[in-house]
Amino acid sequence: MRALNLVNSGIIVLDAHHNIVLWNGWMVPRSARAAARVRERSLFEVFPELRGSRVEAAVLAALTDDTSTAIPQTESRAPFPLREAGSFDGPRIDQAVTVTPFREGEQRYCMIEIRDVSGTVEREKRLLDHAESLRARSYVDGLTGIANRRYFDVALDRELRRAQRMKSELSLLLIDIDSFKAYNDHFGHQQGDTCLATVAQALAAKLKRPADVAARYGGEEFAAILPDTSLEQARLHANAIREHVAGLALPHAPAAHWPMVTLSIGVASFDRERLHEVPALIEAADKALYAAKHGGRNRVVIDGDVKA
């Protein structure tokens, strides 16, 4: 008995009638009930809220079928109304509860062990939050603040699968800042980074729907994934993006093709016969982008306009 009072967990022993035979010292300050007050009373009289709970089911299984049970925390983090020692109105402590049957002679008993896992739960939450933060950061381009290439790859694969499954439409835009090397050579890399971030935010601002994705594809290239968007709709959307960036009137380098920063955009759409895989869709958009660059820049070319 004395040893059980030294254990750093709650120990309750019930007889075959669910009456409390043992209530160790750990339980007293956390339940605000002395052992003398609860001994020989039914557990479910002391804690009426346990009736119909997973704890009652575990006690019945122990006393009738000799079955041990560890109660999952997914069902209830705090089945017993227990609080930190000395706290009468604080939050309940998170608990790990196990119920174990045993016998003494012909008499059946079960032991309920309650461990305070509040610290563990909090630690797990912090770890999960940290992992989520790392995961989120791993999908964001550090310079521009929009999605990075890693997220683009994940999102395009996901949306293409969805388009195939739902028999819906999907369009891809590959976007390049015209004459960006000349911009960097003239203004310097720091100003070049500012230009990239400005264009990225302008692109993101034109993608209004939650499923649309703006991503930095690499270097001065960007991409936009447009679910539920046909090729012609994507052409209109791409021209709106191109005109929006041109309208910012960002001064370009003297050696550039245009006096302000402009975009060339290639567009391709999911096609069940031809462009039904990620590499093929990207290749088609890239060829359209190449045609836009070599057709004079500051323009949109769609896959259907590209000559074989």
mmCIF file of C-alpha atoms in Angstrom:
data_model
loop_
_atom_site.group_PDB
_atom_site.id
_atom_site.type_symbol
_atom_site.label_atom_id
_atom_site.label_comp_id
_atom_site.label_asym_id
_atom_site.label_seq_id
_atom_site.Cartn_x
_atom_site.Cartn_y
_atom_site.Cartn_z
ATOM 1 C CA MET A 1 0.000 0.000 0.000
ATOM 2 C CA ARG A 2 2.775 2.431 0.932
ATOM 3 C CA ALA A 3 4.626 1.649 -2.301
ATOM 4 C CA LEU A 4 1.516 2.453 -4.359
ATOM 5 C CA ASN A 5 1.385 5.876 -2.717
ATOM 6 C CA LEU A 6 4.896 6.566 -4.035
ATOM 7 C CA VAL A 7 4.003 5.746 -7.646
ATOM 8 C CA ASN A 8 3.855 8.782 -9.960
ATOM 9 C CA SER A 9 0.481 7.836 -11.392
ATOM 10 C CA GLY A 10 -3.058 7.316 -10.195
ATOM 11 C CA ILE A 11 -3.962 3.800 -9.014
ATOM 12 C CA ILE A 12 -7.561 2.765 -8.392
ATOM 13 C CA VAL A 13 -8.492 -0.830 -7.565
ATOM 14 C CA LEU A 14 -12.131 -1.925 -7.965
ATOM 15 C CA ASP A 15 -13.837 -5.080 -6.744
ATOM 16 C CA ALA A 16 -16.313 -7.135 -8.761
ATOM 17 C CA HIS A 17 -19.109 -4.693 -7.828
ATOM 18 C CA HIS A 18 -17.144 -1.679 -9.129
ATOM 19 C CA ASN A 19 -16.538 -0.495 -5.565
ATOM 20 C CA ILE A 20 -13.255 1.272 -4.822
ATOM 21 C CA VAL A 21 -10.894 -0.879 -2.779
ATOM 22 C CA LEU A 22 -7.771 1.224 -3.205
ATOM 23 C CA TRP A 23 -7.247 4.907 -4.022
ATOM 24 C CA ASN A 24 -3.591 5.868 -3.919
ATOM 25 C CA GLY A 25 -2.005 9.097 -2.748
ATOM 26 C CA TRP A 26 -1.462 10.446 -6.285
ATOM 27 C CA MET A 27 -5.238 10.571 -6.790
ATOM 28 C CA VAL A 28 -5.997 12.663 -3.710
ATOM 29 C CA PRO A 29 -4.746 16.153 -4.681
ATOM 30 C CA ARG A 30 -5.737 15.725 -8.338
ATOM 31 C CA SER A 31 -9.312 14.628 -7.621
ATOM 32 C CA ALA A 32 -9.791 16.668 -4.428
ATOM 33 C CA ARG A 33 -11.109 13.470 -2.790
ATOM 34 C CA ALA A 34 -9.477 11.715 0.150
ATOM 35 C CA ALA A 35 -9.181 7.931 0.047
ATOM 36 C CA ALA A 36 -11.466 7.596 3.078
ATOM 37 C CA ARG A 37 -14.235 9.473 1.249
ATOM 38 C CA VAL A 38 -14.309 7.206 -1.767
ATOM 39 C CA ARG A 39 -13.382 3.777 -0.377
ATOM 40 C CA GLU A 40 -16.168 1.173 -0.713
ATOM 41 C CA ARG A 41 -18.174 3.492 -2.982
ATOM 42 C CA SER A 42 -18.830 2.678 -6.642
ATOM 43 C CA LEU A 43 -16.433 4.350 -9.026
ATOM 44 C CA PHE A 44 -19.435 5.453 -11.076
ATOM 45 C CA GLU A 45 -21.032 7.058 -8.031
ATOM 46 C CA VAL A 46 -17.851 9.019 -7.336
ATOM 47 C CA PHE A 47 -17.526 9.974 -11.030
ATOM 48 C CA PRO A 48 -21.050 9.781 -12.542
ATOM 49 C CA GLU A 49 -19.799 11.140 -15.884
ATOM 50 C CA LEU A 50 -17.913 7.863 -16.446
ATOM 51 C CA ARG A 51 -21.181 5.969 -16.935
ATOM 52 C CA GLY A 52 -21.495 4.917 -20.542
ATOM 53 C CA SER A 53 -17.892 5.921 -21.213
ATOM 54 C CA ARG A 54 -14.977 3.934 -22.577
ATOM 55 C CA VAL A 55 -13.720 3.615 -18.993
ATOM 56 C CA GLU A 56 -16.894 1.806 -17.902
ATOM 57 C CA ALA A 57 -16.654 -0.510 -20.910
ATOM 58 C CA ALA A 58 -13.020 -1.285 -20.028
ATOM 59 C CA VAL A 59 -13.926 -2.001 -16.373
ATOM 60 C CA LEU A 60 -16.731 -4.365 -17.436
ATOM 61 C CA ALA A 61 -14.386 -6.139 -19.876
ATOM 62 C CA ALA A 62 -11.796 -6.570 -17.138
ATOM 63 C CA LEU A 63 -14.194 -7.903 -14.504
ATOM 64 C CA THR A 64 -16.235 -10.182 -16.758
ATOM 65 C CA ASP A 65 -13.791 -11.303 -19.464
ATOM 66 C CA ASP A 66 -10.382 -10.764 -17.833
ATOM 67 C CA THR A 67 -9.535 -8.374 -20.667
ATOM 68 C CA SER A 68 -6.925 -5.627 -20.297
ATOM 69 C CA THR A 69 -7.572 -2.324 -22.056
ATOM 70 C CA ALA A 70 -5.483 0.709 -22.886
ATOM 71 C CA ILE A 71 -7.943 3.507 -23.613
ATOM 72 C CA PRO A 72 -6.931 5.399 -26.775
ATOM 73 C CA GLN A 73 -6.420 9.122 -26.299
ATOM 74 C CA THR A 74 -8.126 9.693 -29.599
ATOM 75 C CA GLU A 75 -11.416 8.891 -27.835
ATOM 76 C CA SER A 76 -10.873 11.104 -24.793
ATOM 77 C CA ARG A 77 -7.785 12.947 -23.617
ATOM 78 C CA ALA A 78 -9.165 13.434 -20.123
ATOM 79 C CA PRO A 79 -11.814 10.834 -19.144
ATOM 80 C CA PHE A 80 -11.378 11.399 -15.384
ATOM 81 C CA PRO A 81 -12.095 14.863 -13.907
ATOM 82 C CA LEU A 82 -8.550 15.265 -12.616
ATOM 83 C CA ARG A 83 -6.582 18.509 -12.442
ATOM 84 C CA GLU A 84 -3.076 19.494 -11.491
ATOM 85 C CA ALA A 85 -2.370 18.925 -7.802
ATOM 86 C CA GLY A 86 -3.872 21.755 -5.789
ATOM 87 C CA SER A 87 -5.850 23.193 -8.718
ATOM 88 C CA PHE A 88 -9.608 23.005 -8.213
ATOM 89 C CA ASP A 89 -10.758 24.940 -11.265
ATOM 90 C CA GLY A 90 -7.899 24.555 -13.755
ATOM 91 C CA PRO A 91 -8.042 22.525 -16.967
ATOM 92 C CA ARG A 92 -8.108 18.759 -16.788
ATOM 93 C CA ILE A 93 -4.818 16.976 -17.147
ATOM 94 C CA ASP A 94 -4.356 14.806 -20.232
ATOM 95 C CA GLN A 95 -4.437 11.167 -19.247
ATOM 96 C CA ALA A 96 -3.233 7.778 -20.426
ATOM 97 C CA VAL A 97 -5.529 5.165 -18.859
ATOM 98 C CA THR A 98 -5.075 1.404 -18.660
ATOM 99 C CA VAL A 99 -7.420 -1.101 -17.020
ATOM 100 C CA THR A 100 -5.985 -4.458 -15.935
ATOM 101 C CA PRO A 101 -7.868 -7.423 -14.382
ATOM 102 C CA PHE A 102 -6.407 -9.590 -11.596
ATOM 103 C CA ARG A 103 -7.573 -12.104 -8.980
ATOM 104 C CA GLU A 104 -6.921 -12.777 -5.335
ATOM 105 C CA GLY A 105 -8.182 -16.250 -4.627
ATOM 106 C CA GLU A 106 -11.719 -16.398 -5.983
ATOM 107 C CA GLN A 107 -12.209 -12.634 -5.953
ATOM 108 C CA ARG A 108 -12.049 -10.601 -9.152
ATOM 109 C CA TYR A 109 -10.546 -7.136 -9.199
ATOM 110 C CA CYS A 110 -9.344 -4.629 -11.724
ATOM 111 C CA MET A 111 -6.698 -1.971 -11.448
ATOM 112 C CA ILE A 112 -7.035 1.361 -13.212
ATOM 113 C CA GLU A 113 -3.777 3.223 -13.802
ATOM 114 C CA ILE A 114 -3.944 6.895 -14.789
ATOM 115 C CA ARG A 115 -0.813 8.651 -15.992
ATOM 116 C CA ASP A 116 -0.525 12.398 -16.467
ATOM 117 C CA VAL A 117 0.639 12.870 -20.062
ATOM 118 C CA SER A 118 -0.089 16.609 -20.320
ATOM 119 C CA GLY A 119 3.587 17.391 -20.848
ATOM 120 C CA THR A 120 3.850 14.708 -23.497
ATOM 121 C CA VAL A 121 0.773 16.001 -25.314
ATOM 122 C CA GLU A 122 2.109 19.551 -25.223
ATOM 123 C CA ARG A 123 5.502 18.362 -26.449
ATOM 124 C CA GLU A 124 3.869 16.403 -29.266
ATOM 125 C CA LYS A 125 1.809 19.460 -30.214
ATOM 126 C CA ARG A 126 4.929 21.633 -30.324
ATOM 127 C CA LEU A 127 6.720 19.027 -32.448
ATOM 128 C CA LEU A 128 3.755 18.736 -34.799
ATOM 129 C CA ASP A 129 3.494 22.525 -35.061
ATOM 130 C CA HIS A 130 7.208 22.727 -35.749
ATOM 131 C CA ALA A 131 7.010 19.968 -38.363
ATOM 132 C CA GLU A 132 4.064 21.719 -40.019
ATOM 133 C CA SER A 133 5.978 24.987 -40.019
ATOM 134 C CA LEU A 134 8.994 23.296 -41.615
ATOM 135 C CA ARG A 135 6.773 21.599 -44.176
ATOM 136 C CA ALA A 136 5.070 24.886 -45.017
ATOM 137 C CA ARG A 137 8.398 26.684 -45.348
ATOM 138 C CA SER A 138 9.769 23.903 -47.534
ATOM 139 C CA TYR A 139 7.008 24.664 -50.062
ATOM 140 C CA VAL A 140 7.573 28.452 -50.178
ATOM 141 C CA ASP A 141 10.161 30.223 -52.301
ATOM 142 C CA GLY A 142 12.259 32.263 -49.892
ATOM 143 C CA LEU A 143 12.800 35.188 -52.257
ATOM 144 C CA THR A 144 9.342 35.757 -53.728
ATOM 145 C CA GLY A 145 7.030 34.353 -51.036
ATOM 146 C CA ILE A 146 5.004 32.263 -53.498
ATOM 147 C CA ALA A 147 5.103 28.476 -53.937
ATOM 148 C CA ASN A 148 8.427 26.953 -54.947
ATOM 149 C CA ARG A 149 9.248 24.325 -57.582
ATOM 150 C CA ARG A 150 8.823 21.514 -55.073
ATOM 151 C CA TYR A 151 5.244 22.557 -54.336
ATOM 152 C CA PHE A 152 4.568 23.140 -58.036
ATOM 153 C CA ASP A 153 5.539 19.524 -58.792
ATOM 154 C CA VAL A 154 3.253 18.199 -56.042
ATOM 155 C CA ALA A 155 0.335 20.455 -56.984
ATOM 156 C CA LEU A 156 0.496 19.786 -60.732
ATOM 157 C CA ASP A 157 0.562 16.019 -60.208
ATOM 158 C CA ARG A 158 -2.373 16.282 -57.785
ATOM 159 C CA GLU A 159 -4.459 18.500 -60.071
ATOM 160 C CA LEU A 160 -3.756 16.402 -63.141
ATOM 161 C CA ARG A 161 -4.907 13.293 -61.304
ATOM 162 C CA ARG A 162 -8.037 15.133 -60.215
ATOM 163 C CA ALA A 163 -8.751 16.316 -63.768
ATOM 164 C CA GLN A 164 -8.400 12.751 -65.048
ATOM 165 C CA ARG A 165 -10.628 11.388 -62.292
ATOM 166 C CA MET A 166 -13.306 14.083 -62.540
ATOM 167 C CA LYS A 167 -13.038 14.442 -66.330
ATOM 168 C CA SER A 168 -12.497 18.152 -65.785
ATOM 169 C CA GLU A 169 -10.189 20.721 -67.377
ATOM 170 C CA LEU A 170 -6.751 21.905 -66.280
ATOM 171 C CA SER A 171 -4.399 24.487 -67.754
ATOM 172 C CA LEU A 172 -0.757 25.300 -67.147
ATOM 173 C CA LEU A 173 1.028 28.609 -67.722
ATOM 174 C CA LEU A 174 4.817 28.832 -67.961
ATOM 175 C CA ILE A 175 5.929 32.444 -67.595
ATOM 176 C CA ASP A 176 9.291 34.095 -68.265
ATOM 177 C CA ILE A 177 10.470 37.642 -67.538
ATOM 178 C CA ASP A 178 11.728 38.989 -70.851
ATOM 179 C CA SER A 179 15.414 39.952 -71.130
ATOM 180 C CA PHE A 180 16.001 39.368 -67.448
ATOM 181 C CA LYS A 181 19.757 38.875 -67.891
ATOM 182 C CA ALA A 182 19.961 42.382 -69.316
ATOM 183 C CA TYR A 183 17.964 43.624 -66.304
ATOM 184 C CA ASN A 184 20.395 41.999 -63.861
ATOM 185 C CA ASP A 185 23.435 43.238 -65.769
ATOM 186 C CA HIS A 186 22.157 46.809 -65.775
ATOM 187 C CA PHE A 187 20.512 47.164 -62.346
ATOM 188 C CA GLY A 188 22.434 44.557 -60.355
ATOM 189 C CA HIS A 189 21.324 41.350 -58.680
ATOM 190 C CA GLN A 190 19.785 43.024 -55.625
ATOM 191 C CA GLN A 191 17.430 45.068 -57.803
ATOM 192 C CA GLY A 192 16.910 41.929 -59.878
ATOM 193 C CA ASP A 193 15.683 40.107 -56.782
ATOM 194 C CA THR A 194 13.272 42.971 -56.094
ATOM 195 C CA CYS A 195 11.976 42.679 -59.646
ATOM 196 C CA LEU A 196 11.409 38.928 -59.240
ATOM 197 C CA ALA A 197 9.493 39.452 -55.997
ATOM 198 C CA THR A 198 7.357 42.223 -57.563
ATOM 199 C CA VAL A 199 6.433 40.092 -60.581
ATOM 200 C CA ALA A 200 5.700 37.086 -58.336
ATOM 201 C CA GLN A 201 3.294 39.095 -56.192
ATOM 202 C CA ALA A 202 1.641 40.554 -59.291
ATOM 203 C CA LEU A 203 1.140 37.024 -60.632
ATOM 204 C CA ALA A 204 -0.270 35.790 -57.309
ATOM 205 C CA ALA A 205 -2.654 38.752 -57.192
ATOM 206 C CA LYS A 206 -4.222 37.683 -60.498
ATOM 207 C CA LEU A 207 -4.916 34.141 -59.290
ATOM 208 C CA LYS A 208 -8.060 34.609 -57.225
ATOM 209 C CA ARG A 209 -9.429 31.085 -56.762
ATOM 210 C CA PRO A 210 -8.283 28.950 -53.812
ATOM 211 C CA ALA A 211 -7.152 26.062 -56.049
ATOM 212 C CA ASP A 212 -5.067 28.259 -58.384
ATOM 213 C CA VAL A 213 -1.320 27.996 -57.781
ATOM 214 C CA ALA A 214 1.342 30.614 -58.507
ATOM 215 C CA ALA A 215 4.860 29.208 -58.269
ATOM 216 C CA ARG A 216 8.435 30.152 -58.985
ATOM 217 C CA TYR A 217 9.504 27.575 -61.535
ATOM 218 C CA GLY A 218 13.184 28.497 -61.508
ATOM 219 C CA GLY A 219 15.367 31.577 -62.053
ATOM 220 C CA GLU A 220 13.191 34.205 -63.764
ATOM 221 C CA GLU A 221 10.546 31.633 -64.723
ATOM 222 C CA PHE A 222 7.195 31.300 -63.008
ATOM 223 C CA ALA A 223 4.242 28.975 -63.418
ATOM 224 C CA ALA A 224 0.522 29.056 -62.815
ATOM 225 C CA ILE A 225 -1.694 26.001 -62.368
ATOM 226 C CA LEU A 226 -5.322 26.711 -63.258
ATOM 227 C CA PRO A 227 -7.774 23.886 -62.414
ATOM 228 C CA ASP A 228 -11.158 23.812 -64.181
ATOM 229 C CA THR A 229 -9.829 26.140 -66.879
ATOM 230 C CA SER A 230 -9.992 25.501 -70.637
ATOM 231 C CA LEU A 231 -7.235 26.418 -73.102
ATOM 232 C CA GLU A 232 -9.085 29.512 -74.335
ATOM 233 C CA GLN A 233 -9.935 30.615 -70.810
ATOM 234 C CA ALA A 234 -6.281 30.159 -69.901
ATOM 235 C CA ARG A 235 -5.244 32.310 -72.890
ATOM 236 C CA LEU A 236 -7.448 35.140 -71.597
ATOM 237 C CA HIS A 237 -6.105 34.700 -68.081
ATOM 238 C CA ALA A 238 -2.505 34.688 -69.319
ATOM 239 C CA ASN A 239 -3.066 37.906 -71.286
ATOM 240 C CA ALA A 240 -4.575 39.530 -68.202
ATOM 241 C CA ILE A 241 -1.433 38.598 -66.241
ATOM 242 C CA ARG A 242 0.835 39.851 -69.028
ATOM 243 C CA GLU A 243 -1.021 43.169 -69.290
ATOM 244 C CA HIS A 244 -1.049 43.573 -65.496
ATOM 245 C CA VAL A 245 2.744 43.254 -65.248
ATOM 246 C CA ALA A 246 3.323 45.504 -68.268
ATOM 247 C CA GLY A 247 0.994 48.030 -66.629
ATOM 248 C CA LEU A 248 3.301 48.223 -63.621
ATOM 249 C CA ALA A 249 5.695 50.083 -65.969
ATOM 250 C CA LEU A 250 8.816 48.795 -64.228
ATOM 251 C CA PRO A 251 11.761 50.373 -66.099
ATOM 252 C CA HIS A 252 13.849 47.830 -67.985
ATOM 253 C CA ALA A 253 17.494 47.864 -69.041
ATOM 254 C CA PRO A 254 18.438 49.827 -72.183
ATOM 255 C CA ALA A 255 19.508 46.561 -73.864
ATOM 256 C CA ALA A 256 16.100 44.931 -73.280
ATOM 257 C CA HIS A 257 13.635 44.255 -76.066
ATOM 258 C CA TRP A 258 10.948 46.403 -74.375
ATOM 259 C CA PRO A 259 11.415 49.585 -72.293
ATOM 260 C CA MET A 260 9.433 48.130 -69.358
ATOM 261 C CA VAL A 261 9.473 44.725 -67.691
ATOM 262 C CA THR A 262 7.280 42.321 -69.676
ATOM 263 C CA LEU A 263 6.335 38.651 -69.667
ATOM 264 C CA SER A 264 6.238 35.927 -72.265
ATOM 265 C CA ILE A 265 3.758 33.158 -71.453
ATOM 266 C CA GLY A 266 3.249 29.669 -72.848
ATOM 267 C CA VAL A 267 -0.064 27.907 -72.225
ATOM 268 C CA ALA A 268 -1.042 24.231 -72.440
ATOM 269 C CA SER A 269 -4.085 22.312 -71.254
ATOM 270 C CA PHE A 270 -4.755 18.768 -70.150
ATOM 271 C CA ASP A 271 -5.790 16.617 -73.096
ATOM 272 C CA ARG A 272 -6.976 13.043 -72.603
ATOM 273 C CA GLU A 273 -5.456 11.923 -75.899
ATOM 274 C CA ARG A 274 -2.119 13.752 -75.926
ATOM 275 C CA LEU A 275 -1.345 15.812 -72.812
ATOM 276 C CA HIS A 276 -2.428 13.446 -70.069
ATOM 277 C CA GLU A 277 0.867 13.172 -68.185
ATOM 278 C CA VAL A 278 2.829 15.809 -66.268
ATOM 279 C CA PRO A 279 5.998 15.741 -68.456
ATOM 280 C CA ALA A 280 3.961 16.072 -71.666
ATOM 281 C CA LEU A 281 1.915 18.967 -70.267
ATOM 282 C CA ILE A 282 5.039 20.828 -69.119
ATOM 283 C CA GLU A 283 6.782 20.207 -72.453
ATOM 284 C CA ALA A 284 3.807 21.594 -74.397
ATOM 285 C CA ALA A 285 3.676 24.737 -72.228
ATOM 286 C CA ASP A 286 7.456 25.137 -72.551
ATOM 287 C CA LYS A 287 7.295 24.917 -76.358
ATOM 288 C CA ALA A 288 4.559 27.551 -76.369
ATOM 289 C CA LEU A 289 6.726 29.764 -74.128
ATOM 290 C CA TYR A 290 9.672 29.296 -76.504
ATOM 291 C CA ALA A 291 7.443 30.380 -79.396
ATOM 292 C CA ALA A 292 6.345 33.467 -77.446
ATOM 293 C CA LYS A 293 9.957 34.428 -76.737
ATOM 294 C CA HIS A 294 11.034 33.999 -80.346
ATOM 295 C CA GLY A 295 7.897 35.667 -81.664
ATOM 296 C CA GLY A 296 8.829 39.036 -80.193
ATOM 297 C CA ARG A 297 8.327 38.588 -76.409
ATOM 298 C CA ASN A 298 5.604 40.302 -74.332
ATOM 299 C CA ARG A 299 3.017 37.907 -75.697
ATOM 300 C CA VAL A 300 1.008 34.779 -74.992
ATOM 301 C CA VAL A 301 1.200 31.659 -77.141
ATOM 302 C CA ILE A 302 -1.001 28.632 -76.543
ATOM 303 C CA ASP A 303 -0.166 25.025 -77.322
ATOM 304 C CA GLY A 304 -2.650 24.975 -80.202
ATOM 305 C CA ASP A 305 -0.780 27.829 -81.953
ATOM 306 C CA VAL A 306 2.593 26.064 -81.946
ATOM 307 C CA LYS A 307 3.538 24.480 -85.239
ATOM 308 C CA ALA A 308 4.827 20.918 -85.032
#
